[in-house]
PDB file of N, CA and C in Angstrom:
ATOM      1  N   UNK F1129     -39.530  -0.340  57.262  1.00  0.00           N
ATOM      2  CA  UNK F1129     -39.455   1.090  57.456  1.00  0.00           C
ATOM      3  C   UNK F1129     -38.004   1.535  57.564  1.00  0.00           C
ATOM      4  N   UNK F1130     -37.228   0.913  58.443  1.00  0.00           N
ATOM      5  CA  UNK F1130     -35.825   1.280  58.605  1.00  0.00           C
ATOM      6  C   UNK F1130     -34.906   0.342  57.849  1.00  0.00           C
ATOM      7  N   UNK F1131     -35.454  -0.728  57.272  1.00  0.00           N
ATOM      8  CA  UNK F1131     -34.684  -1.721  56.519  1.00  0.00           C
ATOM      9  C   UNK F1131     -33.560  -2.301  57.371  1.00  0.00           C
ATOM     10  N   UNK F1132     -33.938  -2.814  58.541  1.00  0.00           N
ATOM     11  CA  UNK F1132     -32.974  -3.423  59.464  1.00  0.00           C
ATOM     12  C   UNK F1132     -33.162  -4.930  59.409  1.00  0.00           C
ATOM     13  N   UNK F1133     -32.072  -5.644  59.196  1.00  0.00           N
ATOM     14  CA  UNK F1133     -32.121  -7.102  59.147  1.00  0.00           C
ATOM     15  C   UNK F1133     -31.964  -7.704  60.536  1.00  0.00           C
ATOM     16  N   UNK F1134     -32.010  -9.057  60.580  1.00  0.00           N
ATOM     17  CA  UNK F1134     -31.909  -9.751  61.866  1.00  0.00           C
ATOM     18  C   UNK F1134     -30.536  -9.583  62.499  1.00  0.00           C
ATOM     19  N   UNK F1135     -29.498  -9.544  61.701  1.00  0.00           N
ATOM     20  CA  UNK F1135     -28.154  -9.393  62.284  1.00  0.00           C
ATOM     21  C   UNK F1135     -27.998  -8.021  62.922  1.00  0.00           C
ATOM     22  N   UNK F1136     -28.528  -6.997  62.271  1.00  0.00           N
ATOM     23  CA  UNK F1136     -28.460  -5.656  62.865  1.00  0.00           C
ATOM     24  C   UNK F1136     -29.276  -5.588  64.151  1.00  0.00           C
ATOM     25  N   UNK F1137     -30.445  -6.246  64.148  1.00  0.00           N
ATOM     26  CA  UNK F1137     -31.273  -6.269  65.363  1.00  0.00           C
ATOM     27  C   UNK F1137     -30.540  -6.965  66.507  1.00  0.00           C
ATOM     28  N   UNK F1138     -29.835  -8.043  66.204  1.00  0.00           N
ATOM     29  CA  UNK F1138     -29.084  -8.771  67.223  1.00  0.00           C
ATOM     30  C   UNK F1138     -27.977  -7.897  67.796  1.00  0.00           C
ATOM     31  N   UNK F1139     -27.264  -7.187  66.946  1.00  0.00           N
ATOM     32  CA  UNK F1139     -26.198  -6.291  67.414  1.00  0.00           C
ATOM     33  C   UNK F1139     -26.780  -5.184  68.282  1.00  0.00           C
ATOM     34  N   UNK F1140     -27.906  -4.608  67.857  1.00  0.00           N
ATOM     35  CA  UNK F1140     -28.549  -3.550  68.649  1.00  0.00           C
ATOM     36  C   UNK F1140     -28.995  -4.094  69.996  1.00  0.00           C
ATOM     37  N   UNK F1141     -29.567  -5.298  70.028  1.00  0.00           N
ATOM     38  CA  UNK F1141     -30.016  -5.901  71.285  1.00  0.00           C
ATOM     39  C   UNK F1141     -28.847  -6.135  72.230  1.00  0.00           C
ATOM     40  N   UNK F1142     -27.732  -6.635  71.713  1.00  0.00           N
ATOM     41  CA  UNK F1142     -26.556  -6.876  72.565  1.00  0.00           C
ATOM     42  C   UNK F1142     -26.024  -5.562  73.117  1.00  0.00           C
ATOM     43  N   UNK F1143     -25.947  -4.540  72.279  1.00  0.00           N
ATOM     44  CA  UNK F1143     -25.461  -3.226  72.740  1.00  0.00           C
ATOM     45  C   UNK F1143     -26.400  -2.665  73.795  1.00  0.00           C
ATOM     46  N   UNK F1144     -27.711  -2.817  73.598  1.00  0.00           N
ATOM     47  CA  UNK F1144     -28.667  -2.302  74.580  1.00  0.00           C
ATOM     48  C   UNK F1144     -28.544  -3.039  75.911  1.00  0.00           C
ATOM     49  N   UNK F1145     -28.344  -4.343  75.869  1.00  0.00           N
ATOM     50  CA  UNK F1145     -28.184  -5.103  77.114  1.00  0.00           C
ATOM     51  C   UNK F1145     -26.936  -4.637  77.846  1.00  0.00           C
ATOM     52  N   UNK F1146     -25.865  -4.396  77.108  1.00  0.00           N
ATOM     53  CA  UNK F1146     -24.615  -3.951  77.734  1.00  0.00           C
ATOM     54  C   UNK F1146     -24.763  -2.534  78.280  1.00  0.00           C
ATOM     55  N   UNK F1147     -25.364  -1.631  77.502  1.00  0.00           N
ATOM     56  CA  UNK F1147     -25.454  -0.224  77.910  1.00  0.00           C
ATOM     57  C   UNK F1147     -26.507  -0.028  78.990  1.00  0.00           C
ATOM     58  N   UNK F1148     -27.715  -0.538  78.780  1.00  0.00           N
ATOM     59  CA  UNK F1148     -28.815  -0.298  79.708  1.00  0.00           C
ATOM     60  C   UNK F1148     -28.801  -1.296  80.854  1.00  0.00           C
ATOM     61  N   UNK F1149     -28.484  -2.507  80.551  1.00  0.00           N
ATOM     62  CA  UNK F1149     -28.512  -3.547  81.572  1.00  0.00           C
ATOM     63  C   UNK F1149     -29.770  -4.370  81.442  1.00  0.00           C
ATOM     64  N   UNK F1150     -29.685  -5.652  81.766  1.00  0.00           N
ATOM     65  CA  UNK F1150     -30.842  -6.538  81.595  1.00  0.00           C
ATOM     66  C   UNK F1150     -31.995  -6.200  82.534  1.00  0.00           C
ATOM     67  N   UNK F1151     -31.699  -5.543  83.649  1.00  0.00           N
ATOM     68  CA  UNK F1151     -32.742  -5.231  84.623  1.00  0.00           C
ATOM     69  C   UNK F1151     -33.669  -4.117  84.107  1.00  0.00           C
ATOM     70  N   UNK F1152     -33.099  -3.069  83.528  1.00  0.00           N
ATOM     71  CA  UNK F1152     -33.888  -1.917  83.074  1.00  0.00           C
ATOM     72  C   UNK F1152     -34.316  -2.003  81.608  1.00  0.00           C
ATOM     73  N   UNK F1153     -33.858  -3.008  80.890  1.00  0.00           N
ATOM     74  CA  UNK F1153     -34.164  -3.120  79.463  1.00  0.00           C
ATOM     75  C   UNK F1153     -35.663  -3.269  79.178  1.00  0.00           C
ATOM     76  N   UNK F1154     -36.417  -4.136  79.872  1.00  0.00           N
ATOM     77  CA  UNK F1154     -37.857  -4.247  79.581  1.00  0.00           C
ATOM     78  C   UNK F1154     -38.610  -2.935  79.815  1.00  0.00           C
ATOM     79  N   UNK F1155     -38.238  -2.235  80.881  1.00  0.00           N
ATOM     80  CA  UNK F1155     -38.877  -0.955  81.192  1.00  0.00           C
ATOM     81  C   UNK F1155     -38.596   0.062  80.087  1.00  0.00           C
ATOM     82  N   UNK F1156     -37.350   0.105  79.616  1.00  0.00           N
ATOM     83  CA  UNK F1156     -36.975   1.033  78.565  1.00  0.00           C
ATOM     84  C   UNK F1156     -37.682   0.687  77.250  1.00  0.00           C
ATOM     85  N   UNK F1157     -37.770  -0.599  76.929  1.00  0.00           N
ATOM     86  CA  UNK F1157     -38.446  -1.015  75.702  1.00  0.00           C
ATOM     87  C   UNK F1157     -39.944  -0.705  75.755  1.00  0.00           C
ATOM     88  N   UNK F1158     -40.549  -0.859  76.929  1.00  0.00           N
ATOM     89  CA  UNK F1158     -41.956  -0.516  77.098  1.00  0.00           C
ATOM     90  C   UNK F1158     -42.174   0.977  76.861  1.00  0.00           C
ATOM     91  N   UNK F1159     -41.294   1.788  77.441  1.00  0.00           N
ATOM     92  CA  UNK F1159     -41.383   3.233  77.252  1.00  0.00           C
ATOM     93  C   UNK F1159     -41.183   3.597  75.779  1.00  0.00           C
ATOM     94  N   UNK F1160     -40.232   2.943  75.145  1.00  0.00           N
ATOM     95  CA  UNK F1160     -39.982   3.187  73.724  1.00  0.00           C
ATOM     96  C   UNK F1160     -41.198   2.804  72.881  1.00  0.00           C
ATOM     97  N   UNK F1161     -41.825   1.685  73.208  1.00  0.00           N
ATOM     98  CA  UNK F1161     -43.017   1.242  72.481  1.00  0.00           C
ATOM     99  C   UNK F1161     -44.178   2.209  72.640  1.00  0.00           C
ATOM    100  N   UNK F1162     -44.391   2.690  73.863  1.00  0.00           N
ATOM    101  CA  UNK F1162     -45.467   3.656  74.101  1.00  0.00           C
ATOM    102  C   UNK F1162     -45.214   4.960  73.356  1.00  0.00           C
ATOM    103  N   UNK F1163     -43.965   5.413  73.403  1.00  0.00           N
ATOM    104  CA  UNK F1163     -43.619   6.648  72.702  1.00  0.00           C
ATOM    105  C   UNK F1163     -43.816   6.487  71.199  1.00  0.00           C
ATOM    106  N   UNK F1164     -43.403   5.346  70.673  1.00  0.00           N
ATOM    107  CA  UNK F1164     -43.585   5.083  69.245  1.00  0.00           C
ATOM    108  C   UNK F1164     -45.066   5.051  68.884  1.00  0.00           C
ATOM    109  N   UNK F1165     -45.882   4.441  69.731  1.00  0.00           N
ATOM    110  CA  UNK F1165     -47.325   4.382  69.480  1.00  0.00           C
ATOM    111  C   UNK F1165     -47.936   5.783  69.495  1.00  0.00           C
ATOM    112  N   UNK F1166     -47.511   6.621  70.437  1.00  0.00           N
ATOM    113  CA  UNK F1166     -48.013   8.000  70.487  1.00  0.00           C
ATOM    114  C   UNK F1166     -47.620   8.770  69.233  1.00  0.00           C
ATOM    115  N   UNK F1167     -46.382   8.576  68.793  1.00  0.00           N
ATOM    116  CA  UNK F1167     -45.917   9.273  67.595  1.00  0.00           C
ATOM    117  C   UNK F1167     -46.693   8.817  66.360  1.00  0.00           C
ATOM    118  N   UNK F1168     -46.966   7.526  66.267  1.00  0.00           N
ATOM    119  CA  UNK F1168     -47.762   7.019  65.141  1.00  0.00           C
ATOM    120  C   UNK F1168     -49.177   7.577  65.191  1.00  0.00           C
ATOM    121  N   UNK F1169     -49.735   7.657  66.395  1.00  0.00           N
ATOM    122  CA  UNK F1169     -51.076   8.223  66.553  1.00  0.00           C
ATOM    123  C   UNK F1169     -51.122   9.683  66.137  1.00  0.00           C
ATOM    124  N   UNK F1170     -50.108  10.440  66.549  1.00  0.00           N
ATOM    125  CA  UNK F1170     -50.058  11.849  66.163  1.00  0.00           C
ATOM    126  C   UNK F1170     -49.892  11.993  64.656  1.00  0.00           C
ATOM    127  N   UNK F1171     -49.076  11.145  64.049  1.00  0.00           N
ATOM    128  CA  UNK F1171     -48.883  11.197  62.597  1.00  0.00           C
ATOM    129  C   UNK F1171     -50.183  10.855  61.872  1.00  0.00           C
ATOM    130  N   UNK F1172     -50.906   9.854  62.362  1.00  0.00           N
ATOM    131  CA  UNK F1172     -52.182   9.478  61.748  1.00  0.00           C
ATOM    132  C   UNK F1172     -53.204  10.602  61.899  1.00  0.00           C
ATOM    133  N   UNK F1173     -53.223  11.246  63.071  1.00  0.00           N
ATOM    134  CA  UNK F1173     -54.140  12.355  63.305  1.00  0.00           C
ATOM    135  C   UNK F1173     -53.818  13.527  62.377  1.00  0.00           C
ATOM    136  N   UNK F1174     -52.536  13.829  62.228  1.00  0.00           N
ATOM    137  CA  UNK F1174     -52.123  14.906  61.330  1.00  0.00           C
ATOM    138  C   UNK F1174     -52.541  14.601  59.898  1.00  0.00           C
ATOM    139  N   UNK F1175     -52.334  13.362  59.473  1.00  0.00           N
ATOM    140  CA  UNK F1175     -52.695  12.975  58.111  1.00  0.00           C
ATOM    141  C   UNK F1175     -54.207  13.063  57.913  1.00  0.00           C
ATOM    142  N   UNK F1176     -54.975  12.666  58.925  1.00  0.00           N
ATOM    143  CA  UNK F1176     -56.434  12.733  58.836  1.00  0.00           C
ATOM    144  C   UNK F1176     -56.894  14.184  58.725  1.00  0.00           C
ATOM    145  N   UNK F1177     -56.321  15.070  59.553  1.00  0.00           N
ATOM    146  CA  UNK F1177     -56.691  16.479  59.489  1.00  0.00           C
ATOM    147  C   UNK F1177     -56.327  17.087  58.136  1.00  0.00           C
ATOM    148  N   UNK F1178     -55.175  16.705  57.619  1.00  0.00           N
ATOM    149  CA  UNK F1178     -54.745  17.207  56.319  1.00  0.00           C
ATOM    150  C   UNK F1178     -55.699  16.740  55.224  1.00  0.00           C
ATOM    151  N   UNK F1179     -56.081  15.471  55.254  1.00  0.00           N
ATOM    152  CA  UNK F1179     -57.016  14.936  54.259  1.00  0.00           C
ATOM    153  C   UNK F1179     -58.391  15.585  54.376  1.00  0.00           C
ATOM    154  N   UNK F1180     -58.843  15.834  55.618  1.00  0.00           N
ATOM    155  CA  UNK F1180     -60.129  16.501  55.816  1.00  0.00           C
ATOM    156  C   UNK F1180     -60.103  17.914  55.243  1.00  0.00           C
ATOM    157  N   UNK F1181     -59.010  18.631  55.483  1.00  0.00           N
ATOM    158  CA  UNK F1181     -58.889  19.990  54.946  1.00  0.00           C
ATOM    159  C   UNK F1181     -58.865  19.966  53.421  1.00  0.00           C
ATOM    160  N   UNK F1182     -58.201  18.985  52.862  1.00  0.00           N
ATOM    161  CA  UNK F1182     -58.143  18.859  51.406  1.00  0.00           C
ATOM    162  C   UNK F1182     -59.527  18.562  50.836  1.00  0.00           C
ATOM    163  N   UNK F1183     -60.256  17.657  51.481  1.00  0.00           N
ATOM    164  CA  UNK F1183     -61.610  17.336  51.024  1.00  0.00           C
ATOM    165  C   UNK F1183     -62.519  18.556  51.136  1.00  0.00           C
ATOM    166  N   UNK F1184     -62.373  19.313  52.227  1.00  0.00           N
ATOM    167  CA  UNK F1184     -63.192  20.501  52.427  1.00  0.00           C
ATOM    168  C   UNK F1184     -62.907  21.539  51.344  1.00  0.00           C
ATOM    169  N   UNK F1185     -61.644  21.707  50.989  1.00  0.00           N
ATOM    170  CA  UNK F1185     -61.287  22.652  49.933  1.00  0.00           C
ATOM    171  C   UNK F1185     -61.869  22.205  48.598  1.00  0.00           C
ATOM    172  N   UNK F1186     -61.812  20.911  48.325  1.00  0.00           N
ATOM    173  CA  UNK F1186     -62.391  20.396  47.086  1.00  0.00           C
ATOM    174  C   UNK F1186     -63.905  20.563  47.086  1.00  0.00           C
ATOM    175  N   UNK F1187     -64.537  20.363  48.246  1.00  0.00           N
ATOM    176  CA  UNK F1187     -65.984  20.519  48.327  1.00  0.00           C
ATOM    177  C   UNK F1187     -66.388  21.970  48.109  1.00  0.00           C
ATOM    178  N   UNK F1188     -65.578  22.911  48.593  1.00  0.00           N
ATOM    179  CA  UNK F1188     -65.874  24.320  48.367  1.00  0.00           C
ATOM    180  C   UNK F1188     -65.851  24.638  46.876  1.00  0.00           C
ATOM    181  N   UNK F1189     -64.882  24.087  46.152  1.00  0.00           N
ATOM    182  CA  UNK F1189     -64.815  24.308  44.707  1.00  0.00           C
ATOM    183  C   UNK F1189     -66.038  23.725  44.008  1.00  0.00           C
ATOM    184  N   UNK F1190     -66.441  22.536  44.415  1.00  0.00           N
ATOM    185  CA  UNK F1190     -67.622  21.900  43.818  1.00  0.00           C
ATOM    186  C   UNK F1190     -68.871  22.717  44.134  1.00  0.00           C
ATOM    187  N   UNK F1191     -68.963  23.218  45.359  1.00  0.00           N
ATOM    188  CA  UNK F1191     -70.126  24.011  45.752  1.00  0.00           C
ATOM    189  C   UNK F1191     -70.207  25.293  44.925  1.00  0.00           C
ATOM    190  N   UNK F1192     -69.074  25.937  44.695  1.00  0.00           N
ATOM    191  CA  UNK F1192     -69.065  27.149  43.868  1.00  0.00           C
ATOM    192  C   UNK F1192     -69.510  26.832  42.444  1.00  0.00           C
ATOM    193  N   UNK F1193     -69.071  25.699  41.921  1.00  0.00           N
ATOM    194  CA  UNK F1193     -69.473  25.306  40.566  1.00  0.00           C
ATOM    195  C   UNK F1193     -70.975  25.055  40.496  1.00  0.00           C
ATOM    196  N   UNK F1194     -71.510  24.376  41.494  1.00  0.00           N
ATOM    197  CA  UNK F1194     -72.949  24.096  41.519  1.00  0.00           C
ATOM    198  C   UNK F1194     -73.734  25.392  41.642  1.00  0.00           C
ATOM    199  N   UNK F1195     -73.281  26.305  42.493  1.00  0.00           N
ATOM    200  CA  UNK F1195     -73.974  27.587  42.643  1.00  0.00           C
ATOM    201  C   UNK F1195     -73.959  28.382  41.340  1.00  0.00           C
ATOM    202  N   UNK F1196     -72.842  28.356  40.634  1.00  0.00           N
ATOM    203  CA  UNK F1196     -72.788  29.082  39.360  1.00  0.00           C
ATOM    204  C   UNK F1196     -73.711  28.437  38.332  1.00  0.00           C
ATOM    205  N   UNK F1197     -73.846  27.118  38.362  1.00  0.00           N
ATOM    206  CA  UNK F1197     -74.772  26.448  37.444  1.00  0.00           C
ATOM    207  C   UNK F1197     -76.225  26.747  37.798  1.00  0.00           C
ATOM    208  N   UNK F1198     -76.508  26.884  39.079  1.00  0.00           N
ATOM    209  CA  UNK F1198     -77.878  27.193  39.492  1.00  0.00           C
ATOM    210  C   UNK F1198     -78.287  28.593  39.051  1.00  0.00           C
ATOM    211  N   UNK F1199     -77.341  29.507  38.994  1.00  0.00           N
ATOM    212  CA  UNK F1199     -77.666  30.881  38.624  1.00  0.00           C
ATOM    213  C   UNK F1199     -77.929  31.030  37.126  1.00  0.00           C
ATOM    214  N   UNK F1200     -77.588  30.023  36.338  1.00  0.00           N
ATOM    215  CA  UNK F1200     -77.839  30.086  34.903  1.00  0.00           C
ATOM    216  C   UNK F1200     -79.327  29.917  34.621  1.00  0.00           C
ATOM    217  N   UNK F1201     -79.811  30.679  33.632  1.00  0.00           N
ATOM    218  CA  UNK F1201     -81.199  30.567  33.199  1.00  0.00           C
ATOM    219  C   UNK F1201     -81.182  30.359  31.690  1.00  0.00           C
ATOM    220  N   UNK F1202     -81.185  29.105  31.232  1.00  0.00           N
ATOM    221  CA  UNK F1202     -81.042  28.856  29.799  1.00  0.00           C
ATOM    222  C   UNK F1202     -82.209  29.404  28.971  1.00  0.00           C
ATOM    223  N   UNK F1203     -83.422  29.409  29.506  1.00  0.00           N
ATOM    224  CA  UNK F1203     -84.573  29.909  28.752  1.00  0.00           C
ATOM    225  C   UNK F1203     -84.415  31.401  28.466  1.00  0.00           C
ATOM    226  N   UNK F1204     -83.986  32.164  29.450  1.00  0.00           N
ATOM    227  CA  UNK F1204     -83.787  33.602  29.249  1.00  0.00           C
ATOM    228  C   UNK F1204     -82.657  33.856  28.259  1.00  0.00           C
ATOM    229  N   UNK F1205     -81.637  33.053  28.325  1.00  0.00           N
ATOM    230  CA  UNK F1205     -80.509  33.199  27.399  1.00  0.00           C
ATOM    231  C   UNK F1205     -80.954  32.909  25.964  1.00  0.00           C
ATOM    232  N   UNK F1206     -81.774  31.900  25.777  1.00  0.00           N
ATOM    233  CA  UNK F1206     -82.282  31.567  24.437  1.00  0.00           C
ATOM    234  C   UNK F1206     -83.182  32.685  23.920  1.00  0.00           C
ATOM    235  N   UNK F1207     -84.058  33.206  24.785  1.00  0.00           N
ATOM    236  CA  UNK F1207     -84.934  34.311  24.377  1.00  0.00           C
ATOM    237  C   UNK F1207     -84.122  35.531  23.952  1.00  0.00           C
ATOM    238  N   UNK F1208     -83.070  35.811  24.694  1.00  0.00           N
ATOM    239  CA  UNK F1208     -82.224  36.963  24.374  1.00  0.00           C
ATOM    240  C   UNK F1208     -81.559  36.777  23.010  1.00  0.00           C
ATOM    241  N   UNK F1209     -81.139  35.562  22.715  1.00  0.00           N
ATOM    242  CA  UNK F1209     -80.498  35.300  21.427  1.00  0.00           C
ATOM    243  C   UNK F1209     -81.514  35.313  20.276  1.00  0.00           C
ATOM    244  N   UNK F1210     -82.751  34.908  20.536  1.00  0.00           N
ATOM    245  CA  UNK F1210     -83.780  34.871  19.493  1.00  0.00           C
ATOM    246  C   UNK F1210     -84.460  36.214  19.272  1.00  0.00           C
ATOM    247  N   UNK F1211     -84.300  37.161  20.155  1.00  0.00           N
ATOM    248  CA  UNK F1211     -84.954  38.460  20.062  1.00  0.00           C
ATOM    249  C   UNK F1211     -84.647  39.174  18.743  1.00  0.00           C
ATOM    250  N   UNK F1212     -83.401  39.236  18.268  1.00  0.00           N
ATOM    251  CA  UNK F1212     -83.159  39.899  16.977  1.00  0.00           C
ATOM    252  C   UNK F1212     -83.899  39.214  15.817  1.00  0.00           C
ATOM    253  N   UNK F1213     -84.020  37.886  15.863  1.00  0.00           N
ATOM    254  CA  UNK F1213     -84.744  37.176  14.807  1.00  0.00           C
ATOM    255  C   UNK F1213     -86.236  37.509  14.855  1.00  0.00           C
ATOM    256  N   UNK F1214     -86.779  37.631  16.053  1.00  0.00           N
ATOM    257  CA  UNK F1214     -88.186  37.989  16.190  1.00  0.00           C
ATOM    258  C   UNK F1214     -88.435  39.398  15.667  1.00  0.00           C
ATOM    259  N   UNK F1215     -87.506  40.310  15.947  1.00  0.00           N
ATOM    260  CA  UNK F1215     -87.653  41.679  15.449  1.00  0.00           C
ATOM    261  C   UNK F1215     -87.568  41.704  13.925  1.00  0.00           C
ATOM    262  N   UNK F1216     -86.658  40.927  13.362  1.00  0.00           N
ATOM    263  CA  UNK F1216     -86.542  40.871  11.903  1.00  0.00           C
ATOM    264  C   UNK F1216     -87.812  40.299  11.286  1.00  0.00           C
ATOM    265  N   UNK F1217     -88.375  39.279  11.921  1.00  0.00           N
ATOM    266  CA  UNK F1217     -89.618  38.685  11.419  1.00  0.00           C
ATOM    267  C   UNK F1217     -90.755  39.698  11.501  1.00  0.00           C
ATOM    268  N   UNK F1218     -90.810  40.479  12.575  1.00  0.00           N
ATOM    269  CA  UNK F1218     -91.850  41.500  12.720  1.00  0.00           C
ATOM    270  C   UNK F1218     -91.681  42.579  11.658  1.00  0.00           C
ATOM    271  N   UNK F1219     -90.445  42.964  11.356  1.00  0.00           N
ATOM    272  CA  UNK F1219     -90.190  43.962  10.314  1.00  0.00           C
ATOM    273  C   UNK F1219     -90.628  43.440   8.949  1.00  0.00           C
ATOM    274  N   UNK F1220     -90.364  42.168   8.676  1.00  0.00           N
ATOM    275  CA  UNK F1220     -90.762  41.571   7.401  1.00  0.00           C
ATOM    276  C   UNK F1220     -92.280  41.540   7.294  1.00  0.00           C
ATOM    277  N   UNK F1221     -92.953  41.183   8.391  1.00  0.00           N
ATOM    278  CA  UNK F1221     -94.418  41.123   8.381  1.00  0.00           C
ATOM    279  C   UNK F1221     -95.022  42.512   8.168  1.00  0.00           C
ATOM    280  N   UNK F1222     -94.433  43.507   8.821  1.00  0.00           N
ATOM    281  CA  UNK F1222     -94.983  44.863   8.683  1.00  0.00           C
ATOM    282  C   UNK F1222     -94.703  45.434   7.291  1.00  0.00           C
ATOM    283  N   UNK F1223     -93.654  44.981   6.649  1.00  0.00           N
ATOM    284  CA  UNK F1223     -93.313  45.461   5.311  1.00  0.00           C
ATOM    285  C   UNK F1223     -94.140  44.808   4.235  1.00  0.00           C
ATOM    286  N   UNK F1224     -94.700  43.671   4.489  1.00  0.00           N
ATOM    287  CA  UNK F1224     -95.467  42.952   3.479  1.00  0.00           C
ATOM    288  C   UNK F1224     -96.848  43.455   3.379  1.00  0.00           C
TER     289      UNK F1224
END
C-alpha cells in the first residue's frame, strides 16, 4: 500500500523509539492499529453503501424496462397494422 521496505521500517521504528520512548511505544502502536482498523471499516462501509446505491439505480432502470415491456400488446399492434389490408379485402369482395 505505501511501498515501504524493511530498511525504511527499521528507520521508522528507531525514530519512534527515540521520539516516543520504549515505555509508551506499545500503547501508541495499539492505538494506531485500532484507529487504522476503524478507518478501514469506515472505508469498507462507504464502499458497500456506494455499491448498494449503484445496484439500486441499475435495478430501477431494469424495472422501468420490464414495465415498458409489460405495457406492450403485440396482438393489438398486429391487428392495427392489418386493419387496412382487411378493409382493402372487404372493398374487393364488395366490388366483385
